mmCIF file of C-alpha atoms and ligand atoms in Angstrom:
data_model
loop_
_atom_site.group_PDB
_atom_site.id
_atom_site.type_symbol
_atom_site.label_atom_id
_atom_site.label_comp_id
_atom_site.label_asym_id
_atom_site.label_seq_id
_atom_site.Cartn_x
_atom_site.Cartn_y
_atom_site.Cartn_z
ATOM 1 C CA MET A 223 16.908 2.714 28.483
ATOM 2 C CA GLN A 224 17.184 0.228 24.982
ATOM 3 C CA ILE A 225 16.084 -2.365 27.383
ATOM 4 C CA LEU A 226 14.380 -0.887 29.657
ATOM 5 C CA TRP A 227 10.824 1.005 26.457
ATOM 6 C CA PRO A 228 9.674 -2.369 26.215
ATOM 7 C CA ILE A 229 9.159 -3.450 29.758
ATOM 8 C CA VAL A 230 7.684 0.279 30.876
ATOM 9 C CA TYR A 231 5.705 -0.390 27.517
ATOM 10 C CA ILE A 232 4.329 -2.686 28.193
ATOM 11 C CA ALA A 233 3.436 -2.079 31.707
ATOM 12 C CA ALA A 234 2.067 1.373 31.180
ATOM 13 C CA ALA A 235 -1.051 -1.479 28.160
ATOM 14 C CA CYS A 236 -1.039 -3.308 31.116
ATOM 15 C CA ALA A 237 -2.113 -0.667 33.223
ATOM 16 C CA GLN A 238 -4.226 1.435 31.591
ATOM 17 C CA ARG A 239 -7.169 0.177 30.304
ATOM 18 C CA ALA A 240 -6.724 -0.321 26.417
ATOM 19 C CA PHE A 241 -8.350 2.072 23.911
ATOM 20 C CA ALA A 242 -7.123 1.055 20.371
ATOM 21 C CA TRP A 243 -6.632 -1.451 17.951
ATOM 22 C CA GLY A 244 -3.230 -3.119 19.591
ATOM 23 C CA THR A 245 0.068 -2.743 18.451
ATOM 24 C CA LEU A 246 0.029 -5.268 15.314
ATOM 25 C CA GLY A 247 -3.817 -4.426 14.803
ATOM 26 C CA HIS A 248 -1.674 -0.883 13.799
ATOM 27 C CA GLN A 249 1.317 -2.262 12.260
ATOM 28 C CA THR A 250 -1.317 -4.251 10.054
ATOM 29 C CA VAL A 251 -2.971 -1.021 8.907
ATOM 30 C CA GLY A 252 0.357 -0.225 8.133
ATOM 31 C CA TYR A 253 1.777 -1.844 6.393
ATOM 32 C CA ILE A 254 -1.430 -2.572 4.416
ATOM 33 C CA ALA A 255 -1.279 1.267 3.177
ATOM 34 C CA GLN A 256 2.525 1.057 2.773
ATOM 35 C CA GLU A 257 1.748 -1.560 -0.345
ATOM 36 C CA PHE A 258 -0.615 1.326 -2.167
ATOM 37 C CA LEU A 259 0.738 3.976 -1.820
ATOM 38 C CA ALA A 260 1.478 6.880 -5.166
ATOM 39 C CA PRO A 261 5.059 7.568 -5.408
ATOM 40 C CA LYS A 262 4.414 11.251 -3.792
ATOM 41 C CA ALA A 263 2.791 10.308 -0.712
ATOM 42 C CA LEU A 264 5.211 6.997 -0.826
ATOM 43 C CA ALA A 265 8.324 9.712 -0.941
ATOM 44 C CA PHE A 266 6.964 11.732 2.097
ATOM 45 C CA VAL A 267 6.308 8.832 4.034
ATOM 46 C CA GLN A 268 9.724 7.450 3.193
ATOM 47 C CA SER A 269 11.609 10.961 4.101
ATOM 48 C CA SER A 270 8.990 11.761 6.491
ATOM 49 C CA LEU A 271 9.841 8.893 8.775
ATOM 50 C CA GLY A 272 13.494 7.290 7.981
ATOM 51 C CA SER A 273 15.505 6.015 9.608
ATOM 52 C CA THR A 274 13.127 5.176 13.109
ATOM 53 C CA TYR A 275 10.323 3.431 11.622
ATOM 54 C CA ASP A 276 11.946 2.058 8.432
ATOM 55 C CA GLU A 277 10.660 4.523 6.662
ATOM 56 C CA SER A 278 7.318 2.102 6.255
ATOM 57 C CA LEU A 279 3.600 3.139 7.713
ATOM 58 C CA GLY A 280 3.895 -0.271 9.502
ATOM 59 C CA PRO A 281 6.594 0.514 12.456
ATOM 60 C CA ALA A 282 4.863 4.105 12.986
ATOM 61 C CA ALA A 283 0.896 3.056 13.070
ATOM 62 C CA PRO A 284 2.131 2.157 17.234
ATOM 63 C CA TRP A 285 3.183 5.625 18.125
ATOM 64 C CA ALA A 286 0.148 7.219 19.137
ATOM 65 C CA ASP A 287 -0.410 4.770 21.850
ATOM 66 C CA SER A 288 3.277 5.470 23.319
ATOM 67 C CA VAL A 289 2.572 8.795 24.468
ATOM 68 C CA ARG A 290 -0.774 9.024 24.099
ATOM 69 C CA TYR A 291 0.101 8.391 29.122
ATOM 70 C CA GLU A 292 2.743 10.736 28.580
ATOM 71 C CA SER A 293 2.154 13.806 30.467
ATOM 72 C CA ALA A 294 3.570 15.888 26.727
ATOM 73 C CA TYR A 295 1.287 13.784 25.340
ATOM 74 C CA ARG A 296 -1.538 13.390 27.547
ATOM 75 C CA TRP A 297 -4.018 15.534 25.366
ATOM 76 C CA SER A 298 -4.196 13.560 22.612
ATOM 77 C CA ALA A 299 -6.032 10.888 24.134
ATOM 78 C CA PRO A 300 -9.018 11.813 23.824
ATOM 79 C CA LEU A 301 -8.304 11.912 19.947
ATOM 80 C CA HIS A 302 -7.834 7.893 19.740
ATOM 81 C CA PHE A 303 -12.336 7.853 19.386
ATOM 82 C CA VAL A 304 -15.681 8.764 19.803
ATOM 83 C CA ASP A 305 -17.792 8.263 21.961
ATOM 84 C CA ALA A 306 -21.136 7.333 20.378
ATOM 85 C CA GLU A 307 -24.469 7.670 22.094
ATOM 86 C CA ASP A 308 -26.778 5.226 21.394
ATOM 87 C CA SER A 309 -27.901 1.954 22.200
ATOM 88 C CA PRO A 310 -25.608 -0.546 20.985
ATOM 89 C CA LEU A 311 -27.896 -3.152 23.680
ATOM 90 C CA SER A 312 -31.265 -2.391 21.917
ATOM 91 C CA ASP A 313 -29.890 -2.742 18.616
ATOM 92 C CA SER A 314 -30.187 0.917 17.661
ATOM 93 C CA CYS A 315 -26.156 1.649 16.386
ATOM 94 C CA SER A 316 -24.971 4.837 14.982
ATOM 95 C CA VAL A 317 -22.564 7.910 15.369
ATOM 96 C CA GLN A 318 -23.727 11.934 14.940
ATOM 97 C CA GLU A 319 -21.372 14.513 15.346
ATOM 98 C CA GLN A 320 -23.301 17.164 17.168
ATOM 99 C CA ARG A 321 -24.105 14.756 19.173
ATOM 100 C CA ASP A 322 -20.341 12.977 19.941
ATOM 101 C CA CYS A 323 -18.560 15.067 19.169
ATOM 102 C CA GLY A 324 -19.724 17.986 20.273
ATOM 103 C CA ASP A 325 -16.923 19.761 22.224
ATOM 104 C CA GLY A 326 -15.315 18.977 18.883
ATOM 105 C CA ASP A 327 -12.288 16.822 20.422
ATOM 106 C CA CYS A 328 -12.898 13.648 18.796
ATOM 107 C CA ILE A 329 -11.103 10.979 16.288
ATOM 108 C CA LEU A 330 -13.145 13.019 13.595
ATOM 109 C CA THR A 331 -12.212 16.001 13.760
ATOM 110 C CA ALA A 332 -8.889 14.861 14.424
ATOM 111 C CA ILE A 333 -8.406 13.328 11.297
ATOM 112 C CA ALA A 334 -9.552 16.459 9.661
ATOM 113 C CA ASN A 335 -6.597 18.435 11.649
ATOM 114 C CA TYR A 336 -4.047 16.183 10.859
ATOM 115 C CA THR A 337 -4.878 15.679 7.365
ATOM 116 C CA THR A 338 -4.212 19.633 6.799
ATOM 117 C CA ARG A 339 -1.040 19.233 9.205
ATOM 118 C CA VAL A 340 -0.118 17.096 7.359
ATOM 119 C CA ALA A 341 -0.122 18.872 3.871
ATOM 120 C CA LYS A 342 1.491 22.528 4.853
ATOM 121 C CA THR A 343 4.517 23.182 4.487
ATOM 122 C CA SER A 344 4.757 25.838 6.816
ATOM 123 C CA LEU A 345 4.887 23.425 9.483
ATOM 124 C CA SER A 346 7.935 21.953 10.421
ATOM 125 C CA ALA A 347 9.050 18.396 9.234
ATOM 126 C CA SER A 348 8.980 16.943 13.071
ATOM 127 C CA GLN A 349 5.076 18.817 13.317
ATOM 128 C CA ARG A 350 4.382 17.104 9.551
ATOM 129 C CA GLN A 351 5.973 13.769 10.772
ATOM 130 C CA GLU A 352 4.015 13.912 13.843
ATOM 131 C CA ALA A 353 1.112 14.520 11.715
ATOM 132 C CA LEU A 354 1.715 12.002 9.435
ATOM 133 C CA LYS A 355 2.118 9.485 12.652
ATOM 134 C CA PHE A 356 -1.813 10.469 14.111
ATOM 135 C CA LEU A 357 -3.862 10.114 10.721
ATOM 136 C CA ASP A 358 -1.892 6.425 10.121
ATOM 137 C CA HIS A 359 -3.296 6.155 13.917
ATOM 138 C CA PHE A 360 -6.392 7.260 13.635
ATOM 139 C CA LEU A 361 -7.414 6.116 9.961
ATOM 140 C CA GLY A 362 -7.155 2.478 12.619
ATOM 141 C CA ASP A 363 -8.663 3.161 15.365
ATOM 142 C CA ILE A 364 -11.924 4.508 13.154
ATOM 143 C CA GLY A 365 -12.157 0.580 12.535
ATOM 144 C CA GLN A 366 -12.493 -0.891 15.813
ATOM 145 C CA PRO A 367 -16.253 -0.969 16.497
ATOM 146 C CA LEU A 368 -14.625 -0.317 19.882
ATOM 147 C CA HIS A 369 -13.634 2.983 19.505
ATOM 148 C CA VAL A 370 -16.824 3.975 18.313
ATOM 149 C CA GLU A 371 -19.000 3.174 21.177
ATOM 150 C CA ALA A 372 -19.661 5.132 24.483
ATOM 151 C CA TYR A 373 -21.457 2.048 25.701
ATOM 152 C CA GLU A 374 -19.113 0.940 29.318
ATOM 153 C CA VAL A 375 -16.005 2.816 28.001
ATOM 154 C CA GLY A 376 -15.770 1.240 24.700
ATOM 155 C CA GLY A 377 -16.807 -1.791 26.352
ATOM 156 C CA ASN A 378 -13.383 -0.868 29.133
ATOM 157 C CA ASP A 379 -15.900 -1.902 31.774
ATOM 158 C CA ILE A 380 -16.822 -5.277 30.877
ATOM 159 C CA SER A 381 -14.569 -8.448 31.771
ATOM 160 C CA ALA A 382 -14.509 -10.488 29.549
ATOM 161 C CA LYS A 383 -12.485 -13.956 29.183
ATOM 162 C CA CYS A 384 -10.352 -14.491 26.206
ATOM 163 C CA SER A 385 -8.887 -18.474 25.424
ATOM 164 C CA GLY A 386 -8.818 -19.211 29.534
ATOM 165 C CA SER A 387 -7.690 -15.593 30.756
ATOM 166 C CA SER A 388 -9.445 -12.637 32.008
ATOM 167 C CA THR A 389 -9.881 -10.109 29.600
ATOM 168 C CA ASN A 390 -12.044 -6.926 29.023
ATOM 169 C CA LEU A 391 -14.048 -7.377 26.237
ATOM 170 C CA HIS A 392 -12.743 -3.861 23.977
ATOM 171 C CA ALA A 393 -9.200 -5.141 25.200
ATOM 172 C CA ALA A 394 -11.016 -8.118 23.635
ATOM 173 C CA TRP A 395 -11.272 -6.718 20.265
ATOM 174 C CA ASP A 396 -7.502 -4.843 20.298
ATOM 175 C CA THR A 397 -5.580 -7.400 20.744
ATOM 176 C CA GLY A 398 -6.634 -10.778 22.312
ATOM 177 C CA MET A 399 -9.187 -11.677 19.300
ATOM 178 C CA VAL A 400 -5.956 -10.179 17.116
ATOM 179 C CA SER A 401 -2.483 -12.079 18.208
ATOM 180 C CA LYS A 402 -5.475 -15.266 18.088
ATOM 181 C CA ASN A 403 -6.198 -14.855 14.520
ATOM 182 C CA ILE A 404 -2.382 -14.062 13.980
ATOM 183 C CA ASN A 405 -1.074 -17.361 14.659
ATOM 184 C CA GLU A 406 -3.617 -19.436 13.773
ATOM 185 C CA ASN A 407 -4.192 -17.981 10.632
ATOM 186 C CA HIS A 408 -0.838 -16.256 9.093
ATOM 187 C CA GLY A 409 1.850 -18.134 10.625
ATOM 188 C CA GLY A 410 1.849 -15.491 13.929
ATOM 189 C CA GLU A 411 3.847 -12.461 11.484
ATOM 190 C CA VAL A 412 2.796 -9.574 11.446
ATOM 191 C CA GLN A 413 4.131 -9.334 8.180
ATOM 192 C CA THR A 414 2.703 -12.006 6.574
ATOM 193 C CA TYR A 415 -0.714 -11.665 8.177
ATOM 194 C CA ALA A 416 -0.348 -7.970 5.844
ATOM 195 C CA ALA A 417 0.628 -9.660 3.345
ATOM 196 C CA ASP A 418 -2.340 -11.771 3.186
ATOM 197 C CA LEU A 419 -5.134 -8.797 3.876
ATOM 198 C CA ILE A 420 -3.084 -7.746 0.629
ATOM 199 C CA ALA A 421 -3.276 -9.886 -1.511
ATOM 200 C CA ARG A 422 -7.049 -10.435 -0.959
ATOM 201 C CA ILE A 423 -7.488 -6.985 -1.754
ATOM 202 C CA LYS A 424 -5.648 -7.475 -5.046
ATOM 203 C CA THR A 425 -6.576 -10.409 -6.013
ATOM 204 C CA GLY A 426 -9.120 -11.824 -3.574
ATOM 205 C CA SER A 427 -12.468 -11.691 -2.114
ATOM 206 C CA TYR A 428 -12.198 -8.220 -0.896
ATOM 207 C CA LYS A 429 -11.501 -6.935 -4.635
ATOM 208 C CA SER A 430 -14.328 -6.419 -5.575
ATOM 209 C CA LEU A 431 -15.565 -4.619 -3.005
ATOM 210 C CA THR A 432 -12.810 -1.944 -2.571
ATOM 211 C CA ASP A 433 -14.228 0.800 -4.219
ATOM 212 C CA ASP A 434 -17.091 1.408 -2.157
ATOM 213 C CA TRP A 435 -14.409 1.716 0.177
ATOM 214 C CA LEU A 436 -13.100 3.859 -1.317
ATOM 215 C CA SER A 437 -17.034 5.806 -2.236
ATOM 216 C CA CYS A 438 -17.564 7.535 1.734
ATOM 217 C CA THR A 439 -20.901 5.927 1.292
ATOM 218 C CA SER A 440 -22.517 3.045 3.708
ATOM 219 C CA ILE A 441 -24.596 0.311 3.432
ATOM 220 C CA THR A 442 -26.492 2.376 5.975
ATOM 221 C CA GLU A 443 -27.379 5.675 3.611
ATOM 222 C CA PRO A 444 -29.531 6.046 1.621
ATOM 223 C CA VAL A 445 -29.451 4.805 -2.227
ATOM 224 C CA SER A 446 -30.578 7.353 -3.749
ATOM 225 C CA LYS A 447 -27.028 8.124 -1.892
ATOM 226 C CA ARG A 448 -25.132 5.382 -3.756
ATOM 227 C CA SER A 449 -25.713 5.861 -7.179
ATOM 228 C CA GLY A 450 -22.518 7.833 -8.759
ATOM 229 C CA ASP A 451 -24.845 10.840 -9.085
ATOM 230 C CA THR A 452 -23.039 14.520 -8.970
ATOM 231 C CA THR A 453 -23.868 14.741 -4.696
ATOM 232 C CA ALA A 454 -21.547 11.076 -4.707
ATOM 233 C CA HIS A 455 -18.556 12.332 -2.455
ATOM 234 C CA GLY A 456 -15.726 10.061 -2.138
ATOM 235 C CA VAL A 457 -12.052 9.916 -0.425
ATOM 236 C CA GLU A 458 -10.762 12.735 -3.463
ATOM 237 C CA GLU A 459 -13.445 15.145 -3.158
ATOM 238 C CA ASP A 460 -13.250 14.696 0.979
ATOM 239 C CA VAL A 461 -9.788 15.720 0.958
ATOM 240 C CA LYS A 462 -9.571 18.298 -1.269
ATOM 241 C CA ARG A 463 -12.037 20.182 -0.192
ATOM 242 C CA LEU A 464 -10.504 20.060 3.004
ATOM 243 C CA LEU A 465 -7.104 21.686 1.897
ATOM 244 C CA ALA A 466 -8.604 24.228 -0.157
ATOM 245 C CA ARG A 467 -10.530 25.589 2.740
ATOM 246 C CA ALA A 468 -7.456 24.933 4.799
ATOM 247 C CA GLU A 469 -5.654 27.029 2.602
ATOM 248 C CA ASP A 470 -8.461 29.567 2.489
ATOM 249 C CA ALA A 471 -9.370 30.114 5.626
ATOM 250 C CA ALA A 472 -6.973 31.768 7.712
ATOM 251 C CA GLU A 473 -8.851 31.247 10.826
ATOM 252 C CA ALA A 474 -8.174 27.436 10.323
ATOM 253 C CA THR A 475 -10.816 26.065 11.346
ATOM 254 C CA ILE A 476 -11.299 22.356 11.648
ATOM 255 C CA THR A 477 -14.217 21.264 8.601
ATOM 256 C CA PRO A 478 -15.870 18.201 9.436
ATOM 257 C CA LEU A 479 -15.515 15.530 6.961
ATOM 258 C CA GLU A 480 -17.377 13.186 4.975
ATOM 259 C CA CYS A 481 -15.465 9.706 5.100
ATOM 260 C CA PRO A 482 -14.127 9.668 8.592
ATOM 261 C CA LEU A 483 -18.175 10.091 9.943
ATOM 262 C CA VAL A 484 -18.911 7.213 7.749
ATOM 263 C CA TRP A 485 -16.358 5.205 8.568
ATOM 264 C CA ALA A 486 -16.839 5.664 12.173
ATOM 265 C CA ARG A 487 -20.965 4.578 11.070
ATOM 266 C CA GLU A 488 -19.642 1.365 9.931
ATOM 267 C CA SER A 489 -18.052 0.987 12.282
ATOM 268 C CA ASN A 490 -20.152 1.336 14.407
ATOM 269 C CA ALA A 491 -21.965 -0.968 12.892
ATOM 270 C CA TYR A 492 -20.742 -3.602 14.120
ATOM 271 C CA CYS A 493 -21.288 -2.515 18.094
ATOM 272 C CA CYS A 494 -25.246 -4.213 16.999
ATOM 273 C CA SER A 495 -24.530 -6.492 14.791
ATOM 274 C CA VAL A 496 -21.771 -8.429 16.083
ATOM 275 C CA VAL A 497 -20.031 -7.024 18.639
ATOM 276 C CA PHE A 498 -22.155 -7.769 21.920
ATOM 277 C CA THR A 499 -23.634 -10.894 20.427
ATOM 278 C CA TYR A 500 -21.953 -12.617 23.081
ATOM 279 C CA THR A 501 -23.249 -14.455 25.931
ATOM 280 C CA THR A 502 -22.637 -14.414 29.619
ATOM 281 C CA GLY A 503 -19.425 -16.165 30.258
ATOM 282 C CA GLU A 504 -18.810 -16.897 27.352
ATOM 283 C CA ASP A 505 -14.656 -17.452 26.548
ATOM 284 C CA LEU A 506 -14.476 -15.149 23.760
ATOM 285 C CA CYS A 507 -11.845 -16.325 21.715
ATOM 286 C CA THR A 508 -12.116 -20.075 21.262
ATOM 287 C CA SER A 509 -16.562 -19.792 21.136
ATOM 288 C CA GLU A 510 -18.567 -19.079 17.751
ATOM 289 C CA TYR A 511 -18.305 -15.281 18.576
ATOM 290 C CA TYR A 512 -14.238 -15.727 17.686
ATOM 291 C CA THR A 513 -16.406 -17.565 14.294
ATOM 292 C CA ASN A 514 -17.658 -14.283 13.567
ATOM 293 C CA ALA A 515 -15.549 -11.297 14.762
ATOM 294 C CA VAL A 516 -12.454 -12.617 13.143
ATOM 295 C CA PRO A 517 -14.059 -11.618 8.949
ATOM 296 C CA VAL A 518 -15.072 -8.544 10.457
ATOM 297 C CA ILE A 519 -11.804 -8.136 12.659
ATOM 298 C CA ASP A 520 -9.799 -8.778 8.627
ATOM 299 C CA LEU A 521 -12.367 -6.578 7.004
ATOM 300 C CA GLN A 522 -11.340 -3.893 9.061
ATOM 301 C CA LEU A 523 -8.216 -3.758 9.251
ATOM 302 C CA ALA A 524 -8.002 -3.954 5.103
ATOM 303 C CA LYS A 525 -10.222 -0.993 4.634
ATOM 304 C CA GLN A 526 -8.356 0.690 6.663
ATOM 305 C CA GLY A 527 -5.010 0.297 5.208
ATOM 306 C CA TYR A 528 -6.270 0.809 1.655
ATOM 307 C CA ARG A 529 -7.820 3.856 3.315
ATOM 308 C CA LEU A 530 -5.134 5.247 4.266
ATOM 309 C CA ALA A 531 -3.100 4.753 1.300
ATOM 310 C CA ALA A 532 -6.157 5.988 -0.293
ATOM 311 C CA TRP A 533 -6.154 9.522 1.803
ATOM 312 C CA LEU A 534 -2.188 10.003 1.770
ATOM 313 C CA ASN A 535 -2.102 9.551 -2.126
ATOM 314 C CA VAL A 536 -5.332 12.275 -2.804
ATOM 315 C CA ILE A 537 -2.995 15.116 0.144
ATOM 316 C CA PHE A 538 1.035 14.441 -1.811
ATOM 317 C CA ASP A 539 -0.621 13.301 -5.459
ATOM 318 C CA GLY A 540 -3.900 14.934 -6.309
ATOM 319 C CA ALA A 541 -5.889 11.267 -6.591
ATOM 320 C CA THR A 542 -6.239 8.364 -5.289
ATOM 321 C CA ASN A 543 -4.331 6.300 -7.837
ATOM 322 C CA LEU A 544 -6.073 3.557 -6.933
ATOM 323 C CA PRO A 545 -7.786 1.148 -9.060
HETATM 324 C C1 LIG B 1877 -4.163 20.946 15.862
HETATM 325 O O1 LIG B 1877 -3.204 19.285 16.164
HETATM 326 C C2 LIG B 1877 -2.509 19.775 16.320
HETATM 327 C C3 LIG B 1877 -0.930 19.661 17.052
HETATM 328 O O2 LIG B 1877 -0.792 18.584 17.506
HETATM 329 C C4 LIG B 1877 -3.012 20.560 18.409
HETATM 330 O O3 LIG B 1877 -2.315 21.459 18.502
HETATM 331 C C5 LIG B 1877 -4.426 21.478 18.058
HETATM 332 O O4 LIG B 1877 -4.936 21.496 19.164
HETATM 333 C C6 LIG B 1877 -5.037 20.524 17.619
HETATM 334 N N1 LIG B 1877 -6.496 21.605 16.778
HETATM 335 C C7 LIG B 1877 -7.931 20.402 16.935
HETATM 336 C C8 LIG B 1877 -8.702 21.951 17.019
HETATM 337 O O5 LIG B 1877 -7.863 19.543 17.749
HETATM 338 ZN ZN1 LIG B 1878 -5.709 4.445 20.156
#
């Protein structure tokens, strides 16, 4: 079994449509988050994940993809994305909760659900571990532009080329360009890649951006919403409001959150500005397209890792605990 498992996993991954940052992208998000955890969040993560996952969000992040094709977890497949019914080819990108997640079964509601569940001490340890692993994963997925796009099944139905190999647009974003980037620019190691992005966050080019990452406003929002007035809304308010409601409401309705919607809009906007800008027949991994995509991939993974830490810190320590 030990030997068979990876083979089965790879076969499943190849046979099925890819629907997520690949393993490397998810692990990167997890390793970045791990670095920024506050004391109680860290203690929970370590004891909940245990030695199975090396007590780290990095190794645990791909789990949700590894189970989504098993019959016991088939229900979770729609939770990895939101099908935004916009028009990226006409330069019209948008995410609307009612239009795109009207049935309440998408990544937006899933993040709310598992935020409530991971905090719920009345649930079993394994239920809370499951909630943690889903959050670990979905905060990554929501940063992948094609997880927030309905067009051609999030690009899965668009044939593409990556370094000479046949693939599809979605898979090129999930894995093709990510692994090339890691190989060429980050020593071929996911942990080196995560460390490089962590350094950018702590002291490098991302340092000045991190406030905005947690503010849950986006550049697509009107300026008035960004000016820090009393209606300004960040990760901390979003999580606290949800947890307060969850305690009140016996019926435990899944309240839509502000931050995941803003994150979704942010990554969806890249569908208009970058993702669909290839020319027919272009090799996505050897052309200018790749050069334009890499900064987006780096930024989205770093941002989502940082947000995942902030999210868990509010849940367990009551504040983002981040500069
Ligand atoms: C919340 O998560 C639980 C456990 O995975 C699941 O059974 C339930 O259907 C989810 N609820 C909603 C509304 O998504
Ligand atoms: Zn996924």
